[in-house]
Coordinates of C-alpha atoms in Angstrom, one line a residue:
M264 CA -29.7 -12.2 -42.7
F265 CA -26.5 -12.1 -40.5
K266 CA -24.7 -10.4 -43.4
R267 CA -27.3 -7.6 -43.5
L268 CA -27.2 -7.4 -39.7
F269 CA -23.4 -7.1 -39.3
T270 CA -22.4 -5.2 -42.4
P271 CA -23.4 -1.7 -41.2
L272 CA -21.5 -2.2 -38.0
T273 CA -17.8 -1.7 -37.5
L274 CA -15.6 -4.7 -36.6
V275 CA -15.2 -3.5 -33.0
N276 CA -19.0 -3.2 -32.7
Q277 CA -19.5 -6.6 -34.2
L278 CA -17.0 -8.2 -31.8
A279 CA -18.6 -6.3 -28.9
L280 CA -22.0 -7.6 -30.0
I281 CA -20.7 -11.2 -30.0
V282 CA -19.2 -10.8 -26.6
L283 CA -22.4 -9.2 -25.3
L284 CA -24.4 -12.1 -26.7
S285 CA -22.2 -14.7 -25.0
T286 CA -22.3 -12.7 -21.8
A287 CA -26.1 -12.5 -22.0
I288 CA -26.3 -16.3 -22.5
G289 CA -24.0 -16.9 -19.5
V290 CA -25.7 -14.4 -17.3
T291 CA -29.1 -15.8 -18.2
G292 CA -28.0 -19.4 -17.4
M293 CA -26.4 -18.3 -14.2
A294 CA -29.5 -16.4 -13.1
I295 CA -31.8 -19.3 -13.8
S296 CA -29.4 -21.7 -12.1
S297 CA -29.0 -19.4 -9.1
R298 CA -32.8 -19.2 -8.7
L299 CA -33.1 -23.0 -8.9
V300 CA -30.2 -23.5 -6.5
Y301 CA -31.7 -21.0 -4.1
G302 CA -34.8 -23.1 -4.0
I303 CA -32.7 -26.3 -3.5
Q304 CA -30.9 -24.6 -0.6
G305 CA -34.2 -23.6 1.0
S306 CA -35.5 -27.1 0.7
A307 CA -32.3 -28.4 2.3
H308 CA -32.8 -26.1 5.2
A309 CA -36.4 -27.2 5.5
I310 CA -35.3 -30.9 5.4
N311 CA -32.9 -30.2 8.2
K312 CA -35.6 -28.5 10.3
A313 CA -37.9 -31.5 9.6
G314 CA -35.2 -33.9 10.8
S315 CA -34.8 -31.7 13.9
I316 CA -38.6 -31.9 14.6
R317 CA -38.4 -35.7 14.3
M318 CA -35.6 -35.9 16.8
Q319 CA -37.2 -33.4 19.2
S320 CA -40.5 -35.3 19.1
Y321 CA -38.8 -38.5 20.3
R322 CA -36.9 -36.6 22.9
L323 CA -40.1 -35.2 24.3
L324 CA -41.7 -38.6 24.2
A325 CA -38.8 -40.0 26.2
A326 CA -39.0 -37.1 28.7
I327 CA -42.7 -37.9 29.7
P328 CA -43.9 -37.1 32.3
L329 CA -42.8 -33.6 31.5
R330 CA -41.3 -31.5 34.3
P331 CA -40.8 -27.7 34.5
D332 CA -37.2 -28.3 33.5
D333 CA -38.4 -29.7 30.2
N334 CA -40.0 -26.4 29.1
T335 CA -36.8 -25.6 27.1
L336 CA -37.4 -28.8 25.0
V337 CA -41.0 -27.7 24.4
E338 CA -40.0 -24.2 23.5
A339 CA -37.3 -25.5 21.1
M340 CA -39.9 -27.8 19.5
N341 CA -42.3 -24.9 19.1
T342 CA -39.6 -22.7 17.5
T343 CA -38.6 -25.5 15.1
V344 CA -42.1 -26.3 14.1
M345 CA -42.9 -22.6 13.5
S346 CA -39.6 -21.8 11.9
K347 CA -39.6 -19.3 9.0
E348 CA -37.3 -21.5 6.9
L349 CA -39.8 -24.4 7.1
I350 CA -42.8 -22.1 6.2
D351 CA -40.9 -20.5 3.3
A352 CA -39.9 -23.9 1.9
A353 CA -43.4 -25.3 2.2
R354 CA -44.9 -22.2 0.5
R355 CA -42.3 -22.4 -2.3
D356 CA -42.9 -26.1 -2.8
G357 CA -46.8 -26.0 -2.5
Q358 CA -46.8 -27.9 0.8
L359 CA -48.0 -25.1 3.0
Q360 CA -51.4 -26.8 3.8
Q361 CA -49.7 -30.0 4.8
L362 CA -47.3 -28.0 7.1
E363 CA -50.1 -26.1 8.6
E364 CA -52.0 -29.3 9.4
L365 CA -48.9 -30.7 11.2
Q366 CA -48.5 -27.4 13.1
K367 CA -52.1 -27.4 14.1
Y368 CA -51.9 -31.1 15.1
W369 CA -48.8 -30.4 17.3
Q370 CA -50.4 -27.3 19.0
T371 CA -53.9 -28.6 19.5
R372 CA -53.4 -32.3 20.2
L373 CA -49.9 -33.7 20.5
L374 CA -48.5 -30.9 22.8
P375 CA -51.5 -30.9 25.2
D376 CA -51.4 -34.8 25.4
M377 CA -47.7 -34.8 26.1
S378 CA -48.1 -32.2 28.8
A379 CA -50.9 -34.2 30.5
A380 CA -49.4 -37.7 30.0
Q381 CA -47.7 -39.6 32.8
N382 CA -46.7 -42.5 30.7
P383 CA -45.1 -42.4 27.2
Q384 CA -46.6 -45.7 26.0
P385 CA -50.1 -44.3 25.1
L386 CA -48.5 -41.4 23.0
Q387 CA -46.2 -43.6 21.0
A388 CA -48.8 -44.0 18.2
E389 CA -49.6 -40.3 18.1
V390 CA -45.9 -39.4 17.9
A391 CA -45.4 -42.0 15.2
G392 CA -48.2 -40.5 13.2
F393 CA -46.8 -37.0 13.7
V394 CA -43.4 -38.2 12.6
N395 CA -45.0 -40.0 9.6
G396 CA -46.5 -36.7 8.5
I397 CA -43.1 -35.0 8.8
D398 CA -41.6 -37.8 6.7
Q399 CA -44.2 -37.2 4.0
L400 CA -43.4 -33.5 4.1
V401 CA -39.7 -34.3 3.7
T402 CA -40.5 -36.7 0.8
S403 CA -42.3 -33.8 -0.9
F404 CA -39.3 -31.5 -0.4
D405 CA -37.0 -34.2 -1.8
H406 CA -39.2 -34.7 -4.8
T407 CA -39.2 -30.9 -5.5
T408 CA -35.5 -30.7 -5.0
E409 CA -34.9 -33.5 -7.5
Q410 CA -37.0 -31.7 -10.0
R411 CA -35.0 -28.5 -9.5
I412 CA -31.7 -30.3 -9.9
R413 CA -33.0 -31.8 -13.2
H414 CA -34.0 -28.4 -14.3
V415 CA -30.5 -27.0 -13.5
V416 CA -28.9 -29.8 -15.5
W417 CA -31.1 -29.1 -18.5
V418 CA -30.4 -25.4 -18.3
H419 CA -26.7 -26.0 -18.3
R420 CA -27.1 -28.3 -21.3
I421 CA -29.0 -25.7 -23.2
M422 CA -26.5 -23.0 -22.3
A423 CA -23.6 -25.2 -23.4
I424 CA -25.3 -25.9 -26.8
C425 CA -26.0 -22.1 -27.2
M426 CA -22.4 -21.3 -26.3
A427 CA -21.0 -24.0 -28.7
L428 CA -23.1 -22.6 -31.6
L429 CA -22.0 -19.1 -30.8
L430 CA -18.4 -20.2 -30.7
L431 CA -18.7 -21.9 -34.0
F432 CA -20.3 -18.8 -35.5
T433 CA -17.5 -16.6 -34.0
V434 CA -14.8 -18.8 -35.5
V435 CA -16.4 -18.6 -39.0
W436 CA -16.9 -14.9 -38.6
L437 CA -13.3 -14.3 -37.5
R438 CA -11.9 -16.2 -40.5
A439 CA -14.1 -14.2 -42.9
R440 CA -13.7 -10.8 -41.3
F441 CA -10.2 -10.9 -39.8
L442 CA -8.0 -13.7 -40.9
H443 CA -8.3 -13.5 -44.7
P444 CA -8.1 -9.6 -44.9
W445 CA -5.2 -9.7 -42.4
E446 CA -3.3 -12.1 -44.6
Q447 CA -3.6 -9.8 -47.6
L448 CA -2.5 -6.8 -45.5
L449 CA 0.4 -8.8 -44.1
N450 CA 1.5 -9.8 -47.6
M451 CA 1.3 -6.2 -48.8
A452 CA 3.4 -5.1 -45.8
R453 CA 6.0 -7.7 -46.6
A454 CA 6.1 -6.5 -50.2
V455 CA 6.6 -2.9 -49.0
S456 CA 9.4 -4.0 -46.7
R457 CA 11.1 -5.5 -49.8
R458 CA 10.6 -2.1 -51.6
D459 CA 8.0 -3.7 -53.9
F460 CA 5.4 -0.9 -54.2
G461 CA 3.3 -2.6 -57.0
Q462 CA 1.3 -5.0 -54.9
R463 CA -2.3 -4.1 -53.9
A464 CA -4.8 -5.4 -51.4
T465 CA -8.4 -6.3 -52.6
I466 CA -10.7 -6.3 -49.6
S467 CA -14.4 -5.9 -50.1
G468 CA -16.8 -4.3 -47.6
R469 CA -17.1 -1.1 -45.7
N470 CA -15.4 -2.1 -42.4
E471 CA -12.0 -1.1 -40.9
M472 CA -10.1 -3.8 -42.8
A473 CA -11.3 -2.5 -46.2
T474 CA -10.5 1.1 -45.1
L475 CA -7.0 -0.1 -44.0
G476 CA -6.5 -1.8 -47.3
M477 CA -7.3 1.3 -49.2
A478 CA -5.0 3.3 -47.0
L479 CA -2.2 0.9 -47.6
N480 CA -2.7 1.0 -51.3
N481 CA -2.5 4.8 -51.3
M482 CA 0.5 4.6 -49.0
S483 CA 2.3 2.2 -51.3
K484 CA 1.7 4.5 -54.2
E485 CA 2.9 7.6 -52.3
L486 CA 5.9 5.7 -51.0
A487 CA 7.0 4.8 -54.6
E488 CA 7.0 8.5 -55.4
S489 CA 8.7 9.8 -52.3
Y490 CA 11.2 7.0 -51.7
A491 CA 13.9 8.8 -53.7
V492 CA 13.3 12.0 -51.9
L493 CA 13.5 10.3 -48.5
E494 CA 16.8 8.7 -49.3
Q495 CA 18.3 12.1 -50.0
R496 CA 16.8 13.5 -46.8
V497 CA 18.1 10.5 -44.7
Q498 CA 21.6 11.2 -45.9
E499 CA 21.3 14.8 -45.0
K500 CA 20.0 14.0 -41.5
T501 CA 22.5 11.2 -40.8
A502 CA 25.3 13.6 -40.3
N503 CA 23.3 15.7 -37.8
L504 CA 22.1 12.7 -35.9
E505 CA 25.6 11.4 -35.5
Q506 CA 26.5 14.6 -33.9
K507 CA 23.6 14.4 -31.5
N508 CA 24.0 10.7 -30.8
E509 CA 26.8 11.4 -28.3
I510 CA 24.6 13.8 -26.4
L511 CA 21.6 11.4 -26.3
A512 CA 23.8 8.6 -25.1
F513 CA 25.1 10.8 -22.3
L514 CA 21.6 11.8 -21.3
W515 CA 20.5 8.2 -21.3
Q516 CA 23.5 7.1 -19.1
A517 CA 22.9 10.1 -16.9
N518 CA 19.3 9.2 -16.4
R519 CA 20.2 5.6 -15.5
R520 CA 22.8 6.8 -13.0
L521 CA 20.7 9.5 -11.5
H522 CA 17.9 7.0 -10.9
S523 CA 20.1 4.2 -9.5
Q524 CA 20.3 3.3 -5.8
V525 CA 23.9 4.4 -5.1
P526 CA 24.6 7.4 -2.8
L527 CA 23.8 10.8 -4.2
C528 CA 27.5 11.8 -4.6
E529 CA 28.2 8.8 -6.7
R530 CA 25.3 9.6 -8.9
I531 CA 25.8 13.3 -9.5
S532 CA 29.6 13.8 -9.7
P533 CA 30.2 11.5 -12.7
V534 CA 27.3 13.1 -14.5
L535 CA 28.8 16.6 -14.0
N536 CA 32.1 15.2 -15.2
G537 CA 30.5 14.0 -18.4
L538 CA 28.7 17.4 -18.9
Q539 CA 32.0 19.2 -18.6
G540 CA 33.5 16.9 -21.3
L541 CA 30.6 17.6 -23.8
T542 CA 30.3 21.4 -23.3
Q543 CA 32.5 24.4 -22.8
L544 CA 31.5 24.7 -19.1
R545 CA 34.0 24.4 -16.3
D546 CA 33.9 24.3 -12.5
I547 CA 30.4 22.7 -12.6
E548 CA 28.8 22.4 -9.2
V549 CA 25.4 21.3 -7.9
R550 CA 24.1 22.6 -4.6
V551 CA 21.2 20.7 -3.0
Y552 CA 19.1 22.7 -0.6
D553 CA 17.5 21.4 2.6
L554 CA 13.8 22.5 2.4
E555 CA 14.7 25.4 0.1
D556 CA 17.1 26.8 2.7
E557 CA 20.0 28.2 0.6
E558 CA 22.2 28.6 3.6
N559 CA 22.0 24.9 4.5
H560 CA 23.0 22.9 1.4
Q561 CA 25.1 20.0 0.1
E562 CA 27.6 20.6 -2.6
F563 CA 28.6 18.2 -5.4
S564 CA 31.3 18.8 -8.0
C565 CA 33.1 16.9 -10.7
Q566 CA 36.5 17.0 -9.0
S567 CA 37.8 14.5 -6.5
K568 CA 38.5 15.5 -2.9
I569 CA 40.3 13.9 0.0
S570 CA 37.1 12.5 1.4
C571 CA 36.6 10.7 -1.9
D572 CA 39.9 8.9 -1.6
E573 CA 39.0 7.9 2.0
R574 CA 35.9 6.2 0.6
N575 CA 37.9 4.6 -2.2
C576 CA 35.8 6.4 -4.8
Y577 CA 37.5 7.1 -8.1
L578 CA 34.6 8.2 -10.3
C579 CA 35.8 11.7 -10.9
P580 CA 39.1 12.8 -12.5
R581 CA 42.2 13.7 -10.6
D582 CA 45.0 16.2 -11.2
L583 CA 43.0 18.3 -13.7
S584 CA 45.0 20.8 -15.7
A585 CA 44.7 24.4 -14.7
L586 CA 42.0 26.3 -16.6
P587 CA 42.3 30.0 -17.7
S588 CA 41.0 32.2 -14.9
G589 CA 38.0 34.4 -15.4
G590 CA 34.7 33.7 -17.1
I591 CA 31.0 34.1 -16.8
T592 CA 29.2 32.3 -13.9
L593 CA 26.0 30.6 -15.2
K594 CA 23.2 29.5 -12.9
W595 CA 20.3 27.1 -13.5
R596 CA 17.7 26.7 -10.7
L597 CA 16.6 23.1 -10.0
T598 CA 12.9 23.7 -9.4
D599 CA 9.6 22.1 -10.5
G600 CA 7.3 25.1 -10.1
H601 CA 6.5 24.2 -6.5
T602 CA 9.8 23.4 -4.7
Q603 CA 13.3 24.6 -5.3
Y604 CA 15.6 21.6 -4.8
G605 CA 18.9 23.4 -5.5
I606 CA 21.0 25.2 -8.1
L607 CA 23.5 24.2 -10.9
L608 CA 26.5 26.5 -11.1
A609 CA 29.1 26.5 -13.9
T610 CA 31.7 28.8 -15.4
L611 CA 31.8 29.6 -19.1
P612 CA 35.3 30.8 -20.2
V613 CA 35.6 34.2 -21.8
G614 CA 35.1 34.2 -25.6
R615 CA 33.2 30.9 -25.6
D616 CA 29.5 30.3 -26.1
L617 CA 27.1 27.3 -25.8
S618 CA 25.7 26.0 -29.0
H619 CA 21.9 25.3 -29.3
D620 CA 22.4 21.6 -28.8
Q621 CA 24.6 22.2 -25.8
Q622 CA 22.1 24.5 -24.3
Q623 CA 19.4 21.9 -24.8
L624 CA 21.7 19.3 -23.2
V625 CA 22.1 21.5 -20.1
D626 CA 18.4 22.2 -19.9
T627 CA 17.5 18.5 -20.2
L628 CA 20.1 17.6 -17.6
V629 CA 18.6 20.2 -15.2
E630 CA 15.2 18.6 -15.7
Q631 CA 16.7 15.2 -14.9
L632 CA 18.4 16.5 -11.8
T633 CA 15.2 18.2 -10.7
A634 CA 13.2 15.0 -11.3
T635 CA 15.8 13.0 -9.4
F636 CA 15.6 15.2 -6.3
A637 CA 11.8 15.3 -6.5
I638 CA 11.6 11.5 -6.6
D639 CA 14.1 11.1 -3.8
R640 CA 12.2 13.6 -1.6
N641 CA 8.9 11.9 -2.5
Q642 CA 10.3 8.5 -1.6
E643 CA 11.6 9.8 1.7
R644 CA 8.2 11.3 2.4
Q645 CA 6.4 8.1 1.4
Q646 CA 8.7 6.1 3.7
Q647 CA 8.0 8.5 6.5
L648 CA 4.3 8.2 6.0
I649 CA 4.5 4.4 6.1
V650 CA 6.4 4.6 9.4
M651 CA 3.9 7.0 10.8
E652 CA 1.0 4.8 9.8
E653 CA 2.6 1.7 11.3
R654 CA 3.3 3.6 14.6
A655 CA -0.3 5.0 14.7
T656 CA -1.7 1.5 14.1
I657 CA 0.5 0.1 17.0
A658 CA -0.7 3.0 19.2
R659 CA -4.3 2.3 18.5
E660 CA -3.9 -1.5 19.1
L661 CA -2.1 -0.8 22.4
H662 CA -4.8 1.7 23.5
D663 CA -7.7 -0.6 22.5
S664 CA -6.2 -3.8 24.0
I665 CA -3.5 -3.5 26.7
A666 CA -4.7 0.0 28.0
Q667 CA -8.3 -1.2 28.4
S668 CA -7.1 -4.4 30.2
L669 CA -4.9 -2.4 32.6
S670 CA -7.7 0.0 33.3
C671 CA -10.1 -2.9 34.0
M672 CA -7.5 -4.6 36.3
K673 CA -6.9 -1.3 38.2
M674 CA -10.7 -1.0 38.9
Q675 CA -10.9 -4.6 40.0
V676 CA -7.9 -4.2 42.4
S677 CA -9.5 -1.0 43.7
C678 CA -12.7 -2.9 44.4
L679 CA -10.8 -5.6 46.2
Q680 CA -9.0 -3.0 48.3
M681 CA -12.3 -1.4 49.3
Q682 CA -13.2 -4.8 50.8
G683 CA -9.8 -5.0 52.6
E684 CA -11.3 -5.1 56.1
H685 CA -12.3 -8.7 55.5
L686 CA -9.1 -9.8 53.9
P687 CA -5.9 -11.2 55.6
D688 CA -2.9 -8.9 55.9
A689 CA -1.0 -11.0 53.3
S690 CA -3.7 -10.5 50.8
R691 CA -3.9 -6.7 51.4
Q692 CA -0.1 -6.5 50.9
L693 CA -0.4 -8.5 47.7
L694 CA -3.2 -6.2 46.4
G695 CA -1.0 -3.2 47.2
Q696 CA 1.9 -4.7 45.2
M697 CA -0.5 -5.5 42.4
R698 CA -1.8 -2.0 42.3
N699 CA 1.8 -0.6 42.3
E700 CA 2.8 -2.9 39.4
L701 CA -0.4 -1.9 37.5
N702 CA 0.4 1.8 38.0
T703 CA 4.0 1.2 36.8
S704 CA 2.7 -0.7 33.7
W705 CA 0.2 2.1 33.0
A706 CA 2.9 4.7 33.2
Q707 CA 5.1 2.8 30.9
L708 CA 2.2 2.3 28.5
R709 CA 1.4 6.0 28.5
E710 CA 5.1 6.7 27.6
L711 CA 4.8 4.3 24.7
L712 CA 1.5 5.7 23.4
T713 CA 2.9 9.2 23.6
T714 CA 6.0 8.3 21.6
F715 CA 4.0 6.2 19.1
R716 CA 1.6 9.0 18.4
L717 CA 4.4 11.5 17.6
Q718 CA 4.2 12.6 13.9
L719 CA 6.8 14.0 11.5
T720 CA 5.0 16.6 9.4
E721 CA 8.0 17.3 7.1
P722 CA 10.6 14.9 5.8
G723 CA 14.0 15.0 7.6
L724 CA 15.1 15.4 11.1
R725 CA 15.8 19.2 11.0
P726 CA 12.2 20.5 10.6
A727 CA 11.0 18.1 13.2
L728 CA 13.5 19.3 15.7
E729 CA 12.7 22.9 14.9
G730 CA 9.0 22.3 15.5
S731 CA 9.8 20.6 18.8
C732 CA 12.1 23.4 19.9
E733 CA 9.4 26.0 19.1
E734 CA 6.8 23.9 21.0
Y735 CA 9.0 23.6 24.2
S736 CA 10.1 27.3 23.9
S737 CA 6.5 28.3 24.6
R738 CA 6.4 25.9 27.5
F739 CA 9.7 26.9 29.1
G740 CA 9.1 30.6 28.6
F741 CA 12.4 31.1 26.9
T742 CA 13.9 30.1 23.5
V743 CA 15.2 26.6 23.2
K744 CA 18.3 27.0 20.9
L745 CA 18.9 24.6 18.1
D746 CA 22.3 24.1 16.4
Y747 CA 21.8 21.7 13.5
Q748 CA 24.9 21.0 11.4
L749 CA 24.0 17.9 9.4
P750 CA 23.8 17.8 5.5
P751 CA 20.3 17.6 4.0
R752 CA 18.5 14.2 4.5
F753 CA 21.5 12.8 6.2
V754 CA 19.4 10.8 8.7
P755 CA 16.8 8.4 7.3
S756 CA 13.1 8.8 8.3
H757 CA 12.9 5.6 10.3
Q758 CA 15.9 6.7 12.4
A759 CA 14.9 10.4 12.5
I760 CA 11.7 9.5 14.5
H761 CA 13.7 7.7 17.2
A762 CA 16.2 10.6 17.4
L763 CA 13.3 13.1 17.6
Q764 CA 11.6 11.1 20.4
I765 CA 14.8 11.0 22.4
A766 CA 15.2 14.8 22.0
R767 CA 11.6 15.4 23.0
E768 CA 11.9 13.1 26.0
A769 CA 15.0 14.9 27.1
L770 CA 13.2 18.3 26.7
S771 CA 10.2 17.0 28.6
N772 CA 12.5 15.8 31.5
A773 CA 14.2 19.2 31.5
L774 CA 10.8 20.9 31.7
K775 CA 9.5 18.8 34.5
H776 CA 12.6 18.4 36.7
S777 CA 15.5 20.7 35.8
E778 CA 14.2 24.2 36.7
A779 CA 16.6 25.3 33.9
T780 CA 16.8 28.8 32.4
E781 CA 18.7 27.7 29.3
V782 CA 18.3 24.7 27.1
T783 CA 20.2 23.9 23.9
V784 CA 19.8 21.1 21.3
S785 CA 22.8 20.5 19.0
V786 CA 23.1 18.0 16.2
T787 CA 26.6 17.6 14.7
Q788 CA 28.5 15.2 12.5
N789 CA 31.7 13.5 13.5
D790 CA 33.1 11.5 10.6
N791 CA 30.2 9.1 9.9
Q792 CA 28.6 9.5 13.3
V793 CA 25.7 11.7 14.3
R794 CA 25.9 13.3 17.8
L795 CA 22.7 14.6 19.4
I796 CA 23.1 16.6 22.6
V797 CA 20.3 18.1 24.7
A798 CA 21.8 20.2 27.5
D799 CA 20.3 22.4 30.3
N800 CA 21.7 24.5 33.2
G801 CA 19.3 23.1 35.7
K802 CA 19.8 21.3 39.0
G803 CA 21.1 18.1 37.3
V804 CA 19.9 14.6 37.0
P805 CA 19.9 12.5 40.3
D806 CA 22.2 9.5 40.6
H807 CA 20.7 6.2 39.6
A808 CA 17.6 7.8 38.0
E809 CA 16.6 4.6 36.4
R810 CA 16.0 3.0 39.8
T811 CA 13.5 5.6 40.8
N812 CA 10.9 4.5 38.2
H813 CA 12.1 7.2 35.7
Y814 CA 11.0 5.2 32.7
G815 CA 11.8 8.0 30.3
L816 CA 15.5 7.6 30.7
I817 CA 15.1 3.8 30.2
I818 CA 13.1 4.4 27.0
M819 CA 15.7 6.9 25.7
R820 CA 18.4 4.3 26.1
D821 CA 16.2 1.6 24.5
R822 CA 15.6 3.9 21.5
A823 CA 19.3 4.6 21.2
Q824 CA 19.9 0.9 21.1
S825 CA 17.3 0.6 18.3
L826 CA 19.5 3.2 16.4
R827 CA 22.5 0.9 17.1
G828 CA 23.9 3.8 19.0
D829 CA 24.5 4.9 22.6
C830 CA 22.7 7.3 25.0
Q831 CA 24.4 8.8 28.0
V832 CA 22.7 11.0 30.7
K833 CA 25.1 12.8 32.9
R834 CA 25.7 15.9 34.9
R835 CA 27.5 18.8 33.3
E836 CA 30.6 20.2 35.0
C837 CA 29.1 23.7 34.8
G838 CA 25.8 22.5 36.2
G839 CA 22.7 21.0 34.7
T840 CA 22.1 17.8 32.7
E841 CA 23.4 16.6 29.4
V842 CA 21.8 13.9 27.2
V843 CA 24.3 12.7 24.6
V844 CA 23.1 10.3 21.8
T845 CA 25.5 9.0 19.2
F846 CA 24.6 6.7 16.3
I847 CA 25.6 6.0 12.7
P848 CA 22.9 6.8 10.0
E849 CA 21.9 3.9 7.9
K850 CA 22.6 4.2 4.1
P851 CA 20.5 2.5 1.4
L852 CA 22.1 -0.6 0.0
P853 CA 23.0 -0.3 -3.7
Q854 CA 20.8 -2.5 -5.8
P855 CA 22.3 -4.5 -8.7
E856 CA 22.2 -2.4 -11.9
G857 CA 23.3 -3.0 -15.5
E858 CA 26.7 -1.8 -16.5
I859 CA 26.9 1.9 -16.7
H860 CA 29.4 3.3 -19.3
E861 CA 30.7 6.8 -18.7

């Protein structure tokens, strides 16, 4: 019967049917057990309620004569006696009539007698009878619970027997349908690997194994016929593959280096050097744009410079021999259809051409460079999003916790000050000091919330500063000039947000206090340091501004310290204020990589 049932089905469907059957057995057992356990749980709650009724009965007996203060005990007793858990358990276990009799006895007899009694002695027998009825009810619950537990045990035993039988059937089925045919196929595969194409597999049935056996038999026959032809083809292809092996090895090494964690120059320049060695191209150069701005770009070549020697970098060749002048300048744009990341420039000497393989090599390398820049920019964007999410979370927590508490305290202090006529002078002075401190704390918290809610819509410091300058230009009524001279993505996102907040705070101070008619923001590079300057031609910053509750200046210096840099606020000789921030951008630490052969 099983053979007729399983033969029309594929092996996958047969295995799925076995798994479905085992799942059905398990789910059925779990469902039955869950229903029984639910009843056990309800009985347990009912037993607890009954025990509470027993205890409350004796408490009420001890409290006779009952006073108005004992109404809470009576209400608690009524709630427990009429509890839904007790009624549900009694209905489920068939003890609802007994429970209703106890409830009626309590409401119509025992409760009125306790309310009217002045001495507990006459009611001891009634309370004992009521408690005895509760005990009988609990005994009924216990008996029903024991029956359910026995049922659960028997259900588990039956399910275990069914699963054991199904497991035994599965083992026998696997041996007949999988193991024996698999051994034949494996033996035939081993024979083919020894170039023995005469062995055949004999598998009966209409399942996948039989189909695979027929396919292997046909394949072995065809292999015997085409083996000689393939040997000749392999010899012809070997020579061509050896020529391309060097190109493939270069692309593999280039891919590893481009996706390593070393600085961008150390990744690109050796790759360009290898490309120059495999092709006729000379003077290869890569220009990386900052947000598709061709004017602001970073250049990488395959020749060493003085700056490379200062960093002890010797990845590129030195003292290259002079090449013939002239040639054709070739360009490959590094774009993925949405964003242009840069351009690859190279010179092809006169009278020389790129072969088909060399052209494919350059095209593949262009794709790898584009993918590298896309991944780097996406990682920078993801890192920036993570920083923004963390800061938004902190801002929400500050607003929902500390801000609410400060507002509540300010209202409470205001209420106390309104009653100041009845307070001593020392208390009124103390309230005034408290209010001033609360106002100070509230101002500081608003500064923090404003800075934490600041968002970077684009990766990098430059677009953020451009957006801030445009925003404050509309507020000032004149153009805030920006002079940005850093290479693309020179400042990491987690440092860019601090630098942006310092610049915005300086612009905000200039807007509020300077009365300036000209404001400039400049960002320059001095060796490995970044110098951010916000200058105006206003009336200048007052002396000791930090001591006049100007928390913005304090926050700017704190943020500069978080950048491991320095922030100076000073008067300009020609008039106005100048905020100068200097810091060193952090660079990603190189991660251990396997050996890279060039």
